[in-house]
Coordinates of C-alpha atoms and ligand atoms in Angstrom, one line a residue:
M1 CA -15.5 12.2 3.0
R2 CA -16.2 9.5 0.1
Y3 CA -14.2 8.5 -2.9
V4 CA -15.5 7.8 -6.2
S5 CA -14.5 6.6 -9.5
T6 CA -13.1 8.4 -12.3
R7 CA -15.4 6.4 -14.6
G8 CA -18.5 7.0 -12.7
N9 CA -19.7 3.5 -12.0
D10 CA -18.5 2.5 -8.9
K11 CA -20.4 3.9 -5.7
G12 CA -18.9 5.9 -3.0
V13 CA -16.8 3.7 -0.8
T14 CA -14.8 5.0 2.1
A15 CA -10.9 5.9 2.5
K16 CA -10.3 2.8 3.8
E17 CA -11.9 0.6 1.6
A18 CA -10.3 2.4 -1.8
I19 CA -6.7 2.1 0.1
I20 CA -7.2 -1.6 0.1
R21 CA -9.0 -1.9 -3.2
G22 CA -6.4 0.1 -5.0
L23 CA -7.9 0.4 -8.5
A24 CA -12.3 0.9 -8.3
Q25 CA -14.3 -2.1 -9.6
D26 CA -14.7 0.2 -13.4
G27 CA -11.1 0.1 -14.4
G28 CA -11.1 3.9 -12.7
L29 CA -8.8 5.3 -10.0
Y30 CA -10.8 6.4 -7.0
V31 CA -10.7 10.0 -6.5
P32 CA -12.0 12.0 -3.4
E33 CA -15.6 13.4 -4.1
A34 CA -14.1 17.0 -2.9
I35 CA -10.8 18.4 -2.0
P36 CA -11.0 19.5 1.6
N37 CA -10.3 23.0 2.3
L38 CA -7.7 23.6 5.4
D39 CA -8.6 23.5 8.8
R40 CA -7.2 26.4 10.0
P41 CA -5.4 29.5 8.2
L42 CA -2.7 28.5 5.9
E43 CA 0.1 30.6 8.0
A44 CA -0.6 28.2 11.0
L45 CA -0.4 25.0 9.2
L46 CA 2.8 26.0 8.1
K47 CA 4.7 26.5 11.6
L48 CA 4.0 22.8 11.9
P49 CA 6.7 19.9 12.1
Y50 CA 6.2 17.0 9.4
T51 CA 4.7 14.9 11.5
A52 CA 2.4 17.5 12.8
L53 CA 1.7 18.7 9.5
A54 CA 1.1 15.3 8.0
Q55 CA -1.9 14.3 10.4
A56 CA -3.4 18.4 9.6
I57 CA -3.4 17.5 6.1
L58 CA -4.6 13.8 6.3
R59 CA -7.4 14.1 8.5
P60 CA -9.8 15.6 6.3
F61 CA -9.4 12.6 3.5
L62 CA -9.3 9.4 5.6
D63 CA -11.9 8.2 8.1
F64 CA -9.3 7.0 10.5
S65 CA -9.3 7.8 14.0
E66 CA -7.6 10.4 15.6
T67 CA -5.0 7.8 17.2
E68 CA -5.0 5.7 13.8
L69 CA -3.8 8.7 12.0
A70 CA -1.4 9.6 14.6
T71 CA 0.4 6.1 14.8
C72 CA 0.4 5.9 10.9
V73 CA 2.4 9.0 10.6
E74 CA 4.5 8.8 13.4
K75 CA 5.8 5.1 12.1
A76 CA 6.3 6.7 8.8
Y77 CA 8.3 9.8 9.7
S78 CA 9.6 9.4 13.1
S79 CA 11.3 6.3 13.6
G80 CA 14.5 6.8 11.9
R81 CA 13.4 5.7 8.6
F82 CA 14.8 9.0 7.2
T83 CA 18.1 10.4 7.7
H84 CA 18.0 14.0 7.6
P85 CA 15.9 15.8 10.6
K86 CA 13.6 17.6 8.5
I87 CA 12.5 14.6 6.7
A88 CA 12.5 17.0 3.6
P89 CA 14.4 19.6 3.4
V90 CA 14.5 22.8 1.3
V91 CA 17.8 24.0 0.2
T92 CA 18.9 26.8 -1.9
P93 CA 22.3 25.7 -3.0
L94 CA 23.2 27.9 -6.2
K95 CA 26.0 29.7 -5.8
N96 CA 26.0 32.8 -8.4
T97 CA 29.7 32.0 -9.7
D98 CA 28.8 33.8 -12.9
N99 CA 27.4 37.4 -13.7
S100 CA 24.3 35.2 -15.7
G101 CA 21.9 36.4 -13.8
T102 CA 19.7 37.3 -10.4
M103 CA 17.5 34.3 -10.6
N104 CA 19.6 32.0 -8.8
E105 CA 18.5 32.8 -5.0
N106 CA 14.8 32.4 -6.6
I107 CA 15.4 28.6 -7.0
H108 CA 15.1 26.0 -4.3
F109 CA 15.2 22.3 -4.0
L110 CA 12.8 20.0 -1.8
E111 CA 15.1 17.2 -1.5
L112 CA 12.6 13.9 -0.9
F113 CA 14.9 11.4 -1.2
H114 CA 16.4 11.1 2.5
G115 CA 14.4 7.7 3.1
P116 CA 15.6 4.5 2.9
T117 CA 15.5 3.9 -0.9
L118 CA 16.9 7.8 -1.7
A119 CA 14.1 8.3 -3.8
F120 CA 11.1 10.4 -3.4
K121 CA 8.1 7.2 -3.2
D122 CA 9.8 6.6 0.3
M123 CA 7.8 9.6 1.4
A124 CA 4.2 7.9 0.7
L125 CA 5.5 4.4 0.6
S126 CA 6.8 4.9 4.1
I127 CA 3.4 5.3 5.5
L128 CA 1.0 3.3 3.0
P129 CA 1.6 -0.1 4.5
H130 CA 0.0 1.8 8.3
L131 CA -2.6 3.1 6.2
M132 CA -3.0 -0.6 4.5
K133 CA -3.0 -2.1 7.7
A134 CA -5.7 0.4 9.5
S135 CA -7.8 -0.7 6.7
A136 CA -7.6 -4.1 6.4
S137 CA -10.0 -6.8 7.1
K138 CA -9.2 -10.0 7.9
Q139 CA -7.7 -10.9 4.6
E140 CA -4.5 -11.5 3.7
L141 CA -3.3 -8.9 1.2
I142 CA -0.7 -9.6 -1.9
I143 CA 0.2 -5.7 -2.8
L144 CA 1.1 -6.0 -6.5
T145 CA 3.6 -3.2 -7.9
A146 CA 4.9 -2.3 -11.4
T147 CA 7.9 -0.4 -11.3
S148 CA 9.7 1.7 -13.3
G149 CA 12.9 1.8 -11.1
D150 CA 12.5 3.7 -7.6
T151 CA 8.7 2.4 -6.5
G152 CA 9.9 -1.4 -6.6
K153 CA 12.4 -0.8 -4.0
A154 CA 10.7 1.2 -1.7
A155 CA 7.7 -0.7 -1.9
L156 CA 9.7 -3.5 -0.9
E157 CA 11.3 -1.8 2.2
A158 CA 7.4 -0.5 3.3
F159 CA 6.5 -3.9 3.1
C160 CA 9.5 -6.2 3.7
D161 CA 8.2 -8.9 6.8
V162 CA 5.0 -6.8 7.4
E163 CA 2.5 -9.4 8.9
G164 CA -0.5 -10.5 7.0
V165 CA 1.0 -9.1 3.9
S166 CA 3.1 -9.9 0.8
I167 CA 5.1 -7.7 -1.5
V168 CA 5.2 -8.4 -5.3
V169 CA 7.1 -6.3 -7.9
F170 CA 7.5 -6.5 -11.4
Y171 CA 10.3 -4.7 -13.0
P172 CA 11.3 -3.8 -17.0
E173 CA 14.3 -5.9 -16.8
S174 CA 16.4 -3.6 -18.9
G175 CA 14.8 -0.5 -18.4
V176 CA 16.4 0.0 -14.7
S177 CA 19.7 1.5 -13.3
N178 CA 22.0 -0.9 -12.3
M179 CA 21.7 0.7 -9.0
Q180 CA 18.4 0.0 -9.0
K181 CA 17.9 -3.5 -10.1
R182 CA 21.1 -4.1 -7.3
Q183 CA 18.4 -2.4 -4.7
M184 CA 15.6 -4.8 -6.0
V185 CA 17.5 -8.1 -6.4
T186 CA 18.8 -8.2 -3.1
Q187 CA 15.8 -7.6 -1.1
E188 CA 15.4 -9.6 2.0
G189 CA 12.5 -10.5 3.7
N190 CA 10.2 -13.8 3.3
N191 CA 7.5 -11.8 2.3
T192 CA 8.9 -10.5 -1.0
Y193 CA 9.1 -11.2 -4.4
V194 CA 10.7 -9.5 -7.3
F195 CA 10.1 -10.8 -11.0
G196 CA 12.3 -8.9 -14.2
V197 CA 9.6 -8.8 -17.4
K198 CA 10.9 -8.5 -20.9
G199 CA 9.3 -5.4 -21.9
N200 CA 9.0 -1.8 -20.7
F201 CA 7.4 -0.2 -18.0
D202 CA 4.5 0.3 -19.4
D203 CA 4.0 -3.7 -20.4
A204 CA 5.0 -4.3 -16.7
Q205 CA 2.5 -2.1 -15.6
T206 CA -0.1 -3.1 -17.9
G207 CA 0.4 -6.5 -17.1
V208 CA -0.4 -5.8 -13.6
K209 CA -3.4 -3.8 -14.1
K210 CA -4.7 -7.0 -16.4
I211 CA -4.2 -9.2 -13.2
F212 CA -6.0 -7.1 -10.9
S213 CA -9.2 -6.8 -13.1
D214 CA -9.0 -10.8 -13.4
P215 CA -12.2 -11.8 -12.4
A216 CA -11.7 -15.5 -12.5
L217 CA -8.2 -15.0 -10.3
A218 CA -10.0 -12.7 -7.9
K219 CA -12.1 -15.7 -7.4
D220 CA -9.5 -18.1 -7.0
M221 CA -7.9 -15.8 -4.4
A222 CA -10.5 -14.9 -2.3
Q223 CA -11.1 -18.7 -1.7
V224 CA -7.8 -18.8 0.1
G225 CA -8.4 -15.7 1.9
K226 CA -6.4 -13.5 -0.1
M227 CA -6.6 -10.2 -2.1
F228 CA -4.6 -8.1 -4.5
S229 CA -4.3 -4.5 -3.4
S230 CA -1.4 -1.8 -5.3
A231 CA 1.3 0.1 -4.1
N232 CA 1.1 2.1 -7.3
S233 CA -0.1 5.6 -7.3
I234 CA -3.1 4.8 -8.4
N235 CA -3.8 3.6 -4.8
I236 CA -5.1 6.6 -3.4
G237 CA -3.1 6.0 -0.2
R238 CA 0.0 6.5 -2.0
L239 CA -1.3 9.9 -3.6
L240 CA -2.3 11.5 -0.3
P241 CA 0.7 11.6 2.0
Q242 CA 2.6 13.5 -0.9
I243 CA 0.6 16.5 -0.7
V244 CA 2.0 17.2 2.6
Y245 CA 5.4 17.6 1.4
Y246 CA 4.2 20.9 -0.9
F247 CA 2.8 23.0 2.0
Y248 CA 5.9 21.7 4.2
A249 CA 8.4 23.4 1.6
Y250 CA 6.6 26.4 1.1
G251 CA 6.9 27.0 5.0
Q252 CA 10.2 26.1 5.3
L253 CA 10.5 29.1 2.6
A254 CA 8.4 31.3 4.7
Q255 CA 10.5 30.6 7.7
K256 CA 13.9 31.1 6.2
G257 CA 12.5 34.7 5.2
S258 CA 12.4 33.8 1.4
L259 CA 8.7 34.6 1.2
K260 CA 6.2 36.1 2.7
V261 CA 3.0 33.5 3.4
G262 CA 0.2 34.2 1.0
D263 CA 2.8 34.9 -2.3
E264 CA 3.0 32.9 -4.7
I265 CA 5.2 29.9 -5.6
N266 CA 6.1 27.3 -9.1
F267 CA 6.8 23.8 -8.2
V268 CA 8.6 22.1 -11.0
V269 CA 7.9 18.6 -10.8
P270 CA 9.9 15.4 -13.1
T271 CA 7.3 13.7 -13.8
G272 CA 6.5 10.2 -15.3
N273 CA 2.8 8.6 -13.6
F274 CA 1.7 12.2 -13.1
G275 CA 1.4 10.7 -9.1
N276 CA 3.7 13.6 -7.7
I277 CA 2.6 16.4 -9.7
L278 CA -1.1 15.9 -8.9
A279 CA -0.6 15.9 -4.8
G280 CA 0.6 19.3 -6.0
Y281 CA -2.5 20.4 -7.7
Y282 CA -4.5 18.9 -4.6
A283 CA -2.1 21.1 -2.5
K284 CA -3.5 24.2 -4.8
E285 CA -7.0 23.5 -4.4
M286 CA -6.8 23.1 -0.9
G287 CA -5.3 26.7 -0.9
L288 CA -1.5 26.9 -0.8
P289 CA -0.9 29.7 -3.0
I290 CA 0.8 27.8 -6.0
R291 CA 1.1 29.5 -9.4
K292 CA 2.0 26.9 -11.9
L293 CA 3.0 23.4 -11.6
I294 CA 5.5 22.8 -14.5
C295 CA 5.4 19.2 -15.6
A296 CA 9.2 18.5 -17.0
S297 CA 9.2 15.0 -19.1
N298 CA 12.1 13.7 -20.8
D299 CA 12.6 12.2 -24.2
N300 CA 9.4 10.2 -23.6
K301 CA 7.3 13.5 -23.7
V302 CA 4.1 12.7 -24.5
L303 CA 2.6 14.7 -21.1
Y304 CA 4.5 17.9 -22.5
D305 CA 2.9 17.0 -26.0
F306 CA -0.7 17.2 -24.1
F307 CA -0.4 20.0 -22.2
R308 CA 0.6 21.8 -25.6
T309 CA -1.9 20.1 -27.6
G310 CA -4.4 18.8 -25.9
E311 CA -3.9 15.3 -27.6
Y312 CA -3.0 12.7 -25.8
D313 CA -0.9 10.1 -27.9
K314 CA 0.9 7.0 -26.7
N315 CA 2.0 6.1 -29.9
R316 CA 5.2 6.9 -30.3
A317 CA 8.8 5.2 -29.9
F318 CA 9.6 4.5 -26.3
H319 CA 12.9 5.9 -25.1
C320 CA 15.2 4.3 -22.3
T321 CA 16.9 7.3 -21.0
I322 CA 19.0 8.5 -18.2
S323 CA 16.3 9.5 -15.6
P324 CA 14.5 5.7 -16.1
S325 CA 11.7 6.4 -13.3
M326 CA 10.3 8.7 -16.0
D327 CA 10.5 6.5 -18.9
I328 CA 6.5 6.1 -18.9
L329 CA 4.1 6.7 -22.0
V330 CA 0.6 5.8 -20.1
S331 CA 0.7 7.9 -17.2
S332 CA -2.2 6.7 -15.0
N333 CA -2.7 9.6 -12.6
L334 CA -3.4 11.8 -15.4
E335 CA -6.5 9.9 -15.4
R336 CA -7.2 11.5 -12.1
L337 CA -6.7 15.4 -13.2
L338 CA -8.9 14.7 -16.3
F339 CA -11.9 13.8 -14.4
H340 CA -11.2 17.3 -11.8
A341 CA -11.2 18.7 -15.2
T342 CA -13.9 17.1 -17.2
D343 CA -16.9 14.6 -15.7
T344 CA -16.9 10.8 -15.7
K345 CA -18.6 10.8 -18.9
S346 CA -15.7 12.4 -20.5
V347 CA -13.1 10.2 -18.3
Q348 CA -14.9 7.2 -19.9
E349 CA -14.9 8.4 -23.5
M350 CA -10.8 9.2 -23.4
M351 CA -9.8 6.5 -21.6
G352 CA -11.9 4.1 -24.1
D353 CA -9.9 5.9 -26.9
L354 CA -6.6 5.4 -25.3
A355 CA -7.5 1.7 -25.0
S356 CA -8.6 1.3 -28.4
Q357 CA -6.6 3.6 -30.2
G358 CA -3.7 4.6 -27.8
R359 CA -4.7 8.1 -28.3
F360 CA -7.5 10.8 -26.7
E361 CA -7.9 14.4 -27.3
T362 CA -9.6 16.9 -24.7
Q363 CA -10.0 21.0 -25.4
V364 CA -10.3 22.2 -21.9
N365 CA -7.7 24.1 -20.5
M366 CA -5.9 23.1 -17.8
P367 CA -4.2 26.4 -16.8
D368 CA -2.3 25.1 -13.5
F369 CA -0.1 23.5 -15.7
Y370 CA 2.7 24.1 -18.0
G371 CA 4.8 21.3 -19.7
I372 CA 8.3 21.3 -20.6
H373 CA 10.4 19.0 -22.3
T374 CA 14.3 18.4 -21.4
S375 CA 16.6 16.1 -23.9
E376 CA 19.1 13.9 -22.6
E377 CA 21.7 16.5 -23.5
E378 CA 20.3 19.2 -22.0
T379 CA 19.6 17.0 -18.6
C380 CA 23.7 16.1 -18.8
Q381 CA 23.9 19.9 -19.1
A382 CA 22.3 21.1 -16.6
I383 CA 23.4 18.9 -14.4
F384 CA 27.2 20.0 -15.1
E385 CA 26.1 23.6 -15.0
C386 CA 24.4 23.1 -11.6
A387 CA 27.2 21.1 -10.2
K388 CA 29.8 24.5 -11.2
K389 CA 27.3 26.2 -9.1
G390 CA 27.9 23.4 -6.1
Y391 CA 24.7 21.6 -6.0
V392 CA 25.3 18.2 -7.6
M393 CA 21.5 17.0 -9.1
D394 CA 20.7 13.3 -10.0
P395 CA 19.4 12.9 -14.0
H396 CA 15.7 13.2 -13.0
T397 CA 15.9 16.4 -11.0
A398 CA 18.2 18.0 -13.9
V399 CA 15.4 17.3 -16.0
A400 CA 13.0 19.2 -13.9
Y401 CA 16.0 22.1 -13.4
H402 CA 16.0 22.2 -17.1
A403 CA 12.3 22.7 -17.2
G404 CA 12.2 25.5 -14.6
Q405 CA 15.0 27.5 -16.5
R406 CA 13.5 26.9 -20.1
Y407 CA 10.0 28.0 -18.4
I408 CA 11.2 31.6 -17.3
E409 CA 13.0 32.1 -20.9
E410 CA 9.8 30.9 -22.2
T411 CA 7.3 33.1 -20.2
G412 CA 9.3 35.5 -18.0
D413 CA 7.3 34.4 -14.8
I414 CA 10.1 35.0 -12.6
T415 CA 8.0 33.8 -9.5
P416 CA 10.4 31.9 -7.1
Q417 CA 10.7 28.2 -8.1
I418 CA 10.8 24.8 -6.1
V419 CA 12.5 22.3 -7.9
I420 CA 11.5 18.9 -6.9
S421 CA 14.8 16.6 -6.0
T422 CA 13.5 13.0 -6.5
A423 CA 16.4 11.0 -5.9
S424 CA 20.3 11.2 -4.7
P425 CA 22.7 11.4 -7.4
Y426 CA 24.5 7.9 -5.7
K427 CA 21.4 5.8 -7.0
F428 CA 23.0 7.1 -10.6
S429 CA 26.1 8.0 -10.0
E430 CA 27.7 6.3 -13.7
D431 CA 25.5 8.4 -15.7
V432 CA 25.8 11.9 -13.2
L433 CA 29.9 11.4 -13.3
K434 CA 29.5 11.1 -17.5
A435 CA 27.6 14.4 -17.2
L436 CA 30.0 15.7 -15.1
N437 CA 33.1 14.7 -17.5
V438 CA 34.7 12.9 -14.9
D439 CA 37.3 10.2 -16.0
W440 CA 36.8 7.5 -13.7
E441 CA 38.5 4.4 -13.4
Y442 CA 38.1 0.7 -11.8
A443 CA 39.8 -2.2 -11.0
G444 CA 37.8 -6.0 -9.9
N445 CA 34.2 -6.5 -10.6
D446 CA 32.1 -4.2 -9.1
K447 CA 31.8 -1.1 -11.7
D448 CA 28.3 0.3 -9.4
M449 CA 30.6 0.8 -6.6
A450 CA 32.8 2.2 -8.1
A451 CA 31.2 4.6 -9.6
V452 CA 29.8 5.5 -6.2
Q453 CA 33.8 5.7 -4.8
A454 CA 34.6 8.2 -7.8
L455 CA 31.5 10.1 -7.2
S456 CA 32.6 10.8 -3.9
E457 CA 35.6 11.3 -4.3
T458 CA 34.2 14.4 -7.0
S459 CA 31.5 15.9 -5.3
D460 CA 31.7 16.5 -1.3
L461 CA 28.5 14.7 -1.0
V462 CA 28.5 11.8 2.0
V463 CA 27.6 8.5 0.4
P464 CA 24.5 7.3 2.1
E465 CA 24.2 4.3 4.3
A466 CA 22.3 2.4 2.1
V467 CA 24.4 2.4 -0.6
V468 CA 27.4 1.3 1.6
Q469 CA 25.4 -1.4 2.6
L470 CA 24.4 -2.5 -1.2
A471 CA 28.0 -3.7 -2.0
N472 CA 28.1 -7.0 0.5
Q473 CA 24.2 -8.3 -0.2
P474 CA 23.9 -11.3 -2.3
V475 CA 21.0 -11.7 -5.0
R476 CA 18.4 -12.9 -3.9
H477 CA 15.6 -12.8 -6.6
T478 CA 16.7 -14.1 -10.3
I479 CA 12.9 -14.9 -12.6
V480 CA 13.0 -12.9 -15.6
C481 CA 9.5 -13.6 -17.9
P482 CA 8.3 -12.4 -20.6
V483 CA 5.0 -10.2 -20.4
E484 CA 3.0 -12.9 -21.5
D485 CA 3.7 -15.1 -18.4
M486 CA 3.5 -12.5 -15.8
T487 CA 0.5 -14.0 -14.4
R488 CA 1.6 -17.5 -14.6
V489 CA 4.6 -16.7 -12.8
L490 CA 2.7 -14.7 -9.8
V491 CA 0.4 -17.5 -9.8
S492 CA 2.8 -20.0 -9.3
K493 CA 5.0 -18.8 -6.7
I494 CA 2.1 -17.0 -4.3
I495 CA -0.9 -18.9 -4.8
Ligands
LIG1 C1 8.9 8.2 -9.7 C2 9.8 9.1 -10.3 C3 9.7 10.2 -10.8 C4 8.1 10.5 -11.4 O1 7.3 10.8 -10.1 P1 6.0 10.2 -11.0 O2 4.9 10.3 -9.4 O3 5.5 8.8 -11.3 O4 5.5 11.6 -11.5 C5 11.2 11.5 -11.1 N1 12.0 11.0 -10.4 C6 11.9 10.0 -9.4 C7 13.4 10.0 -9.1 C8 11.3 9.2 -9.4 O5 11.2 7.7 -8.7

């Protein structure tokens, strides 16, 4: 399997090369030349436990030996990093406490937050360092990452003290939740660097892309035997491992008897950079019977507008919402979908327009996707309503849950839904408490931990160990810089 750039000016490379480089040399993203078919009947595949399934799905995408692949998968998913025995359980929690409908049994949640940092980024970032190490030449890698909140911590955890690698994270200083920030600035390890940026996520992401495409800097780095790579979802090594849990979720429902193998399912995905939902698209292309991929946006509804009108326009106000990991106006991975739906020439034109005018248009239909937008008020209502029925959701998951309900209203399509549950409510305790209308007070100076305590008293959710530990962790990373200084700060610390 070769990987080509979405923009067409990078001759095919192997998976290992694509994983190490992160971004293609022409500024495009690496995509598999073709999406492979399953190596065995769906029914057989769905019976596999997570690690065996991951190997079966990843094998055709990667030029790794059997042992290399098995080692990567084992280290990521069976070393106790995930606290749930199923890694990514599907739960069907909603009790019908009113007579409002028959659809509740048809709404399932795929929980992707049982990893070390309590958000779905752990699913792919737990394996990425191992894929990179298996791919790396002798160069020392500097992993550069822009984060809207969750990627940063998951990357720091994943790469912490990995030999021959440094991990650098830029986060928007006032664009992440308290808990997210706290998780990052307390990060331990001798190879971890965390910088606040005075700007939003898009500024941080643009800054990182600029560092990547700075030829002079790359030369300086090469001279000292170092090389940049990316842990963002622009790296194909982030994307591929996410395909696995779409199959795994479907398999769990089949095993429970909630569906027969071959029945259609809809996935509702809380979307920001379009990485998670794109993995769902790959799963569908590989043969998983997905009817629709429902793309749920918060108030930064640039993708909703795109799926409705064919026009992508980032020239608009940026909203800081209670689902900060989706506060994104430039969804990088959409470029990959555009490539699959059109061709390199069209992608070049669209990305050119996006760079010069901040907008582009396409007439191409994308029938696999359906866009919905959830307001802040609707997000809070969704948290409140679901909690009454017995399930406490984080705000990102709530954006998706609401979108799934709205989708049924708009289309009448009652195909069972799997809502992707992307974060633990404890990562966003204050906002969840507010949505639940809970009055809570705190004494002392640790408001975040008091909120965690209050949420644990209102819900019957166990407080994850990773949150408990944060209470006593000292702050280790304090640098905050303007966007223009990102390169300078990086160079002064790393090179
Ligand atoms: C990153 C993230 C998202 C958005 O996922 P994308 O792959 O960027 O679309 C949604 N929810 C949470 C909690 C996240 O961390």
